[in-house]
XYZ file of C-alpha atoms in Angstrom:
519
model
C 56.639 61.848 155.818
C 58.733 61.354 158.924
C 57.969 60.156 162.408
C 58.553 62.101 165.621
C 59.451 60.404 168.845
C 56.565 57.828 168.504
C 56.144 56.070 165.094
C 52.789 55.996 163.413
C 50.652 52.953 164.437
C 49.136 51.001 161.672
C 46.198 48.553 162.254
C 43.955 46.811 159.799
C 41.425 49.674 159.823
C 43.337 52.895 160.148
C 46.632 54.668 160.452
C 47.280 56.853 163.519
C 48.421 60.199 162.064
C 48.979 62.087 165.335
C 52.705 61.656 165.261
C 53.264 62.329 161.537
C 54.587 65.689 160.312
C 55.035 66.781 156.667
C 58.574 67.215 155.284
C 59.712 69.142 152.306
C 57.960 71.867 150.362
C 54.226 72.246 150.289
C 53.055 72.230 146.672
C 50.107 74.578 145.927
C 48.577 77.601 147.506
C 48.397 77.948 151.245
C 45.087 79.442 152.258
C 44.502 81.113 155.687
C 40.737 81.076 156.350
C 39.816 84.311 157.824
C 37.229 84.906 160.570
C 33.861 86.404 159.584
C 34.235 89.962 158.359
C 33.412 92.528 161.006
C 30.865 95.221 160.219
C 30.430 98.674 161.498
C 26.832 99.382 160.451
C 26.435 102.008 163.135
C 29.654 104.006 162.871
C 28.537 107.545 163.557
C 30.720 109.290 166.176
C 29.192 110.173 169.494
C 26.986 113.283 169.224
C 27.534 116.321 171.523
C 26.179 116.086 175.023
C 23.982 119.062 174.235
C 23.331 120.948 171.096
C 23.011 124.684 171.763
C 20.363 126.271 169.715
C 19.925 125.083 166.103
C 16.251 124.130 166.805
C 14.938 125.172 163.354
C 17.967 123.657 161.573
C 17.696 120.379 163.448
C 13.938 120.171 162.758
C 14.665 120.767 159.015
C 17.270 117.950 158.974
C 14.958 115.538 160.791
C 12.189 116.328 158.377
C 14.502 115.345 155.555
C 15.554 112.178 157.339
C 12.110 110.970 158.362
C 10.343 108.084 156.630
C 8.177 109.144 153.712
C 5.008 108.717 155.727
C 6.061 111.352 158.086
C 5.089 109.171 160.999
C 8.317 108.940 163.055
C 6.640 106.685 165.634
C 5.813 103.953 163.086
C 9.123 102.121 162.557
C 7.555 98.800 161.607
C 5.383 99.520 158.641
C 6.592 102.577 156.924
C 7.822 101.627 153.398
C 11.051 103.444 153.794
C 12.956 100.791 151.782
C 10.588 101.050 148.871
C 12.709 101.217 145.722
C 10.357 103.799 144.301
C 11.323 106.214 147.104
C 13.888 108.883 146.099
C 17.224 109.613 147.746
C 17.401 112.791 149.943
C 20.680 114.658 150.039
C 21.194 117.351 152.678
C 24.278 119.643 152.749
C 25.074 121.561 155.894
C 27.361 124.485 155.140
C 29.095 127.086 157.220
C 32.443 128.362 158.407
C 34.838 126.220 160.428
C 33.937 125.971 164.025
C 30.287 126.885 163.505
C 28.984 123.424 164.506
C 28.189 121.662 161.347
C 29.255 118.200 162.556
C 27.646 118.586 165.882
C 24.314 119.368 164.165
C 24.528 116.395 161.726
C 25.564 113.964 164.474
C 22.670 115.201 166.709
C 20.235 114.562 163.905
C 21.815 111.124 163.323
C 21.515 110.221 166.983
C 17.731 111.069 166.940
C 17.272 109.089 163.729
C 19.054 106.089 165.353
C 16.865 106.314 168.445
C 13.794 106.322 166.303
C 15.178 103.371 164.300
C 14.622 104.971 160.928
C 17.612 103.310 159.224
C 18.968 99.721 159.028
C 22.611 101.145 158.999
C 24.192 104.457 159.759
C 27.652 104.843 158.037
C 30.182 107.634 158.488
C 33.209 108.910 156.644
C 35.347 111.957 157.174
C 36.394 113.365 153.765
C 39.137 115.423 155.439
C 38.481 118.363 153.076
C 40.088 120.908 155.376
C 42.726 118.974 157.462
C 46.079 120.808 157.308
C 48.969 118.802 155.921
C 46.714 115.996 154.569
C 45.228 115.378 151.221
C 41.421 115.367 151.062
C 40.067 111.864 150.836
C 39.261 110.856 147.304
C 35.865 109.593 146.388
C 37.363 106.111 145.731
C 38.892 106.041 149.159
C 35.700 107.240 150.716
C 33.821 104.459 149.003
C 36.348 101.963 150.248
C 35.786 103.162 153.830
C 31.958 102.845 153.520
C 32.155 99.402 151.801
C 34.405 98.105 154.584
C 31.929 99.359 157.210
C 29.245 97.235 155.515
C 31.522 94.245 155.798
C 32.599 93.866 152.247
C 35.789 91.882 151.802
C 38.619 93.933 150.419
C 39.175 91.401 147.586
C 35.532 92.070 146.322
C 35.905 95.834 146.141
C 36.344 96.881 142.543
C 39.520 98.967 141.764
C 37.906 100.965 138.966
C 36.094 104.124 140.357
C 32.878 103.755 138.370
C 32.574 100.101 139.162
C 33.285 100.822 142.839
C 30.475 103.347 142.936
C 28.151 100.949 141.342
C 29.045 98.190 143.711
C 28.500 100.592 146.622
C 25.027 101.368 145.484
C 24.320 97.620 145.196
C 25.655 97.020 148.629
C 23.300 99.690 150.102
C 20.305 98.094 148.314
C 21.310 94.683 149.647
C 21.530 96.015 153.206
C 18.029 97.394 152.921
C 16.560 94.229 151.384
C 18.147 92.168 154.110
C 16.459 94.321 156.826
C 13.252 92.799 158.138
C 11.565 96.199 157.644
C 13.390 97.136 154.476
C 14.599 100.327 156.101
C 17.112 102.517 154.055
C 20.687 103.504 154.988
C 21.941 106.819 156.352
C 25.318 107.896 155.052
C 27.113 110.903 156.631
C 30.013 112.396 154.617
C 31.713 114.944 156.902
C 34.056 117.707 155.843
C 33.480 117.686 152.108
C 35.651 120.158 150.168
C 33.848 119.788 146.814
C 30.909 118.256 145.155
C 33.251 115.885 143.268
C 34.103 114.135 146.647
C 30.442 113.567 147.426
C 28.807 112.807 144.075
C 30.066 109.209 143.790
C 28.733 108.520 147.361
C 25.148 109.302 146.350
C 23.079 106.198 147.058
C 20.727 104.740 144.384
C 17.067 104.444 144.868
C 15.599 103.007 147.959
C 14.874 105.953 150.165
C 18.455 106.274 151.351
C 19.633 109.518 153.019
C 22.921 111.283 152.597
C 24.065 114.108 154.979
C 27.183 116.096 154.235
C 28.972 118.992 155.860
C 31.066 121.490 154.001
C 32.499 125.050 154.390
C 32.108 126.162 150.853
C 28.707 124.685 149.985
C 27.795 121.866 147.644
C 25.557 123.746 145.222
C 26.843 121.706 142.243
C 25.028 118.589 143.774
C 21.715 118.603 141.824
C 18.698 118.264 144.064
C 20.557 118.606 147.330
C 18.717 120.493 150.156
C 21.000 123.074 151.687
C 21.072 124.147 155.446
C 23.349 127.175 156.022
C 24.695 127.698 159.493
C 25.855 130.978 160.970
C 26.988 131.852 164.492
C 24.685 131.418 167.321
C 22.386 134.215 168.608
C 23.061 135.832 171.906
C 20.559 133.684 173.865
C 21.875 130.420 172.551
C 25.449 131.565 173.127
C 24.545 132.360 176.728
C 22.831 129.058 177.200
C 25.880 127.106 175.884
C 28.158 128.791 178.429
C 25.704 128.339 181.251
C 25.121 124.704 180.452
C 28.857 123.951 180.431
C 29.279 125.596 183.860
C 26.386 123.777 185.554
C 27.327 120.361 183.976
C 30.750 120.605 185.621
C 29.542 122.335 188.916
C 25.794 122.201 189.331
C 25.803 125.056 191.900
C 28.187 127.332 189.928
C 26.986 130.861 190.553
C 28.805 132.044 187.387
C 25.945 130.440 185.416
C 23.584 133.167 186.516
C 26.009 136.031 185.537
C 24.175 136.995 182.444
C 26.090 140.198 181.881
C 29.528 138.584 182.282
C 28.590 135.522 180.158
C 27.035 137.840 177.559
C 30.230 139.865 177.326
C 32.236 136.662 177.027
C 29.938 135.246 174.248
C 30.376 138.522 172.396
C 34.167 138.297 172.568
C 33.949 134.759 171.180
C 31.974 136.124 168.235
C 29.166 133.685 169.216
C 31.069 130.879 167.359
C 30.258 127.448 168.889
C 33.837 126.138 168.841
C 35.217 129.242 170.532
C 32.401 129.196 173.075
C 33.029 125.514 174.005
C 36.740 126.035 174.513
C 36.074 129.143 176.551
C 33.397 127.464 178.657
C 35.950 124.613 179.298
C 38.389 127.228 180.648
C 35.797 128.447 183.023
C 34.885 124.936 184.126
C 38.560 124.148 184.762
C 39.010 127.317 186.842
C 36.183 127.674 189.371
C 37.548 131.158 190.605
C 37.917 132.578 187.139
C 35.175 135.190 186.466
C 33.627 135.595 183.012
C 34.679 139.271 183.044
C 38.304 138.415 183.723
C 38.359 135.863 181.040
C 36.740 138.358 178.625
C 39.563 140.847 179.329
C 42.165 138.218 178.613
C 40.443 137.255 175.373
C 40.114 140.941 174.259
C 43.828 141.491 174.772
C 44.632 138.236 172.947
C 42.452 139.216 170.092
C 44.320 142.492 169.700
C 47.634 140.661 169.535
C 46.736 138.285 166.803
C 47.804 139.226 163.399
C 45.187 139.232 160.730
C 45.195 135.830 158.869
C 43.102 134.104 156.289
C 41.393 130.793 156.846
C 40.137 129.222 153.701
C 38.361 132.447 152.785
C 36.239 132.721 155.920
C 35.660 135.874 157.952
C 38.984 137.281 159.032
C 37.696 138.735 162.243
C 36.175 135.466 163.444
C 39.406 133.640 162.629
C 41.394 136.078 164.744
C 38.833 135.374 167.622
C 39.454 131.633 167.252
C 43.273 132.129 167.344
C 42.969 134.156 170.474
C 40.646 131.689 172.104
C 43.163 128.901 171.354
C 46.082 130.864 172.767
C 44.203 131.884 175.944
C 43.145 128.247 176.420
C 46.741 127.032 176.204
C 47.706 129.636 178.855
C 45.407 127.835 181.316
C 47.160 124.470 180.842
C 50.099 122.995 182.762
C 53.332 122.973 180.789
C 53.106 119.251 180.383
C 49.556 119.504 179.001
C 50.649 122.095 176.518
C 53.542 119.931 175.377
C 51.306 116.869 174.903
C 48.709 118.875 173.038
C 51.220 120.472 170.648
C 52.670 117.105 169.868
C 49.462 115.145 169.529
C 47.748 117.738 167.485
C 50.683 117.938 165.175
C 51.091 114.143 164.757
C 50.447 112.804 161.297
C 47.236 111.247 160.515
C 43.590 111.870 161.363
C 43.836 110.325 164.821
C 46.427 108.934 167.241
C 45.984 105.987 169.445
C 46.656 106.298 173.206
C 49.603 103.790 172.747
C 51.086 106.003 169.959
C 50.466 109.115 171.974
C 52.394 107.613 174.883
C 55.350 106.807 172.562
C 55.220 110.319 171.056
C 55.193 112.076 174.348
C 57.489 109.738 176.202
C 54.907 109.126 178.943
C 53.777 105.985 180.532
C 50.573 104.884 178.808
C 48.417 105.629 181.913
C 49.947 109.073 182.333
C 49.414 109.786 178.720
C 45.774 108.821 178.903
C 45.272 111.060 181.973
C 46.684 114.034 180.093
C 44.772 113.240 176.889
C 41.464 113.075 178.887
C 42.358 116.490 180.551
C 42.843 117.962 176.990
C 39.543 116.401 175.934
C 37.825 118.028 178.855
C 39.303 121.403 177.713
C 37.735 120.749 174.262
C 41.198 120.812 172.677
C 41.298 117.155 171.747
C 38.366 114.963 170.642
C 37.991 111.202 171.113
C 36.182 109.970 167.985
C 36.657 106.356 169.004
C 37.823 104.365 172.046
C 41.510 105.099 172.738
C 41.865 107.261 169.683
C 42.457 111.015 169.749
C 42.209 113.875 167.275
C 41.807 117.627 167.053
C 39.562 120.045 165.084
C 41.366 121.030 161.883
C 41.253 124.695 162.926
C 43.200 123.678 165.986
C 45.593 121.568 163.938
C 46.183 124.536 161.677
C 46.947 126.712 164.646
C 49.456 124.100 166.047
C 51.421 123.930 162.869
C 52.073 127.669 163.088
C 52.562 127.883 166.876
C 55.504 130.170 167.640
C 56.848 127.978 170.471
C 56.739 124.226 169.443
C 58.056 121.758 172.027
C 61.794 121.555 172.158
C 61.713 117.835 171.922
C 59.427 117.756 168.949
C 62.048 116.323 166.511
C 62.885 113.501 168.877
C 59.194 112.865 169.732
C 58.315 112.609 166.035
C 61.234 110.283 165.479
C 60.107 108.017 168.379
C 56.554 108.010 166.856
C 57.802 107.124 163.314
C 60.133 104.413 164.702
C 57.096 103.009 166.594
C 54.976 102.947 163.569
C 57.710 101.358 161.436
C 58.515 98.581 163.929
C 54.985 97.752 164.748
C 53.993 97.723 160.981
C 56.838 95.469 160.176
C 55.796 93.038 162.981
C 52.248 93.135 161.665
C 53.524 92.580 158.164
C 55.399 89.481 159.168
C 52.224 88.062 160.777
C 50.172 88.738 157.644
C 52.743 87.080 155.434
C 53.522 84.175 157.661
C 52.810 80.596 156.645
C 51.258 78.197 159.227
C 53.807 77.235 161.805
C 56.345 79.906 160.814
C 57.846 81.918 163.620
C 56.672 85.546 163.964
C 57.225 88.514 166.274
C 55.378 88.487 169.654
C 53.756 91.940 169.241
C 50.574 90.268 168.069
C 48.879 87.085 169.159
C 47.832 86.000 165.709
C 47.343 87.051 162.095
C 43.807 88.408 162.650
C 45.056 90.706 165.512
C 47.747 92.045 163.155
C 45.295 92.715 160.420
C 42.838 94.458 162.872
C 45.705 96.780 163.955
C 46.607 97.540 160.363
C 43.066 98.279 159.522
C 42.636 100.570 162.471
C 45.916 102.432 161.802
C 45.859 102.444 157.945
C 44.975 106.126 157.442
C 47.428 107.215 160.107
C 50.188 105.001 158.780
C 49.785 106.324 155.310
C 49.919 109.886 156.558
C 52.994 109.084 158.707
C 54.753 107.556 155.654
C 54.103 110.571 153.459
C 55.107 112.903 156.283
C 58.452 111.218 157.193
C 60.583 112.980 154.699
C 59.539 116.435 155.901
C 59.890 115.228 159.464
C 63.557 114.490 158.734
C 63.435 110.731 159.175
C 64.785 109.135 155.914
C 64.891 105.648 157.293
C 61.135 105.598 158.167
C 60.434 107.401 154.833
C 61.585 104.224 153.143
C 61.014 101.412 155.667
C 57.349 102.314 156.665
C 56.032 102.367 153.062
C 57.804 99.141 152.276
C 56.433 97.482 155.404
C 52.857 98.485 154.448
C 53.067 97.441 150.862
C 51.930 93.745 151.203
C 49.061 94.714 153.477
C 47.811 97.481 151.242
C 47.958 95.267 148.151
C 46.144 92.594 150.171
C 43.388 94.981 151.163
C 43.336 96.312 147.598
C 44.107 99.829 148.763
C 45.854 100.607 145.496
C 45.560 104.397 145.784
C 47.365 104.403 149.192
C 49.897 101.736 147.872
C 50.797 104.088 144.917
C 51.261 107.106 147.053
C 53.434 105.581 149.757
C 55.442 103.637 147.205
C 56.193 106.731 145.215
C 57.150 108.513 148.376
C 59.462 105.645 149.277
C 61.108 105.579 145.883
C 62.005 109.270 146.035
C 63.309 108.844 149.681
C 65.352 105.707 148.783
C 66.769 107.523 145.802
C 67.727 110.514 147.914
C 69.880 108.492 150.204
C 71.399 106.280 147.486
C 69.563 102.985 148.543
C 69.284 101.348 145.133
C 67.985 98.054 146.547
C 65.086 99.566 148.405
C 64.469 101.996 145.588
C 63.988 99.059 143.288
C 61.572 97.539 145.867
C 59.588 100.712 145.912
C 59.466 100.803 142.130
C 58.311 97.220 142.140
C 55.298 98.212 144.280
C 54.298 100.954 141.880
């Protein structure tokens, strides 16, 4: 050991070590003790402000969610965590845009208010998101286990073991609850029963709600709720509520004939009605009849298309509604929407959206909020933005994409690559080692990586098609240590395989070898 400035002071009883520093190599493993693991035991997204219609369907779901006693006012003594109680699985099915997620979240919000569950977990299985692979059952289990606060190092890599561990974790949550309440799991946008089956909880009275377009009839014992479009009265109520919520004295809310015609043009489809209602709310002088005429002309212009086997006519209506809604936006709002909705990943942060659009963060946030008010973007979490998969599908085929789209996507990928590299250096750093200033500490870097992981994986896989060979190699390599650290082996394999191909394509043998090494 060597002294600095002031030598160590030695007395008969002790040595003053304050001025002593270690020199040479440290022999042994350096362990960074983490903070306590965060949990997200109540992770359901915000429910809709108002659920139009669906009274019978909502009551049916609540009946399935309620404690076995049927007494929804007794939250202290119902034996809902009794291990003899069976698991109830409910599958809500219907075409895209019919309001499946809204119904499930409304039911979840009521159950939360009544305190029926000790935890409410949520995972988007992304079964219908254009340009993205559906979430595998293993990845979905990983999401749910992390919400329960399970350390990544403890999550089994093998699929069957992970499912068993998940069921044990649910049971442990219920046992730890003072009232032994069960857990509610919501699996949104399931494409197949194979995605959902490993998520089935064990015994203990747990509940699983899932949404799907095609039905989950292969799930034995599942209770099925099929949604169709709204009836005329509920469609009219949805439009009127949206108008009075924005302008309490809006006389158009009393125009039953005009709103009825508009609802009919929208095919009584909730997503189309919500977007159309937002157009009316943004344009106080726009009459329902005028908007109906615009929509009718737009429908006649839309070519017949297919949308995952759903009704062609309703799909044409949705495309017409999207096009008409874009016509009501400013050119800058249109540009931002077309860029953000086409960005890789399930969601985009406000910071990333600002980089993508080239706007100041405050300006970007203002535009994003306007797009949310227009029901074109959603905000599933604070400072994160997404779009309905039907809107994303429409954006990818839009005939007039922004002229600066290639440059915008390049900026976004550069941002992801640089920030991931900085976070990677923090995660790898030994105590006292210099690190970039983007993050205050290792924990902050890990928090950012955890929040962005799904988006970063999607960006890494999209980089080759977006014409960014450098990011196609650098971003996956920058993520590799983190993904291995979090035991996200499925994502690690996908991005590393993509990086290997990209590096080979540009003749970068060194980084191709690095990618191979990560496989």
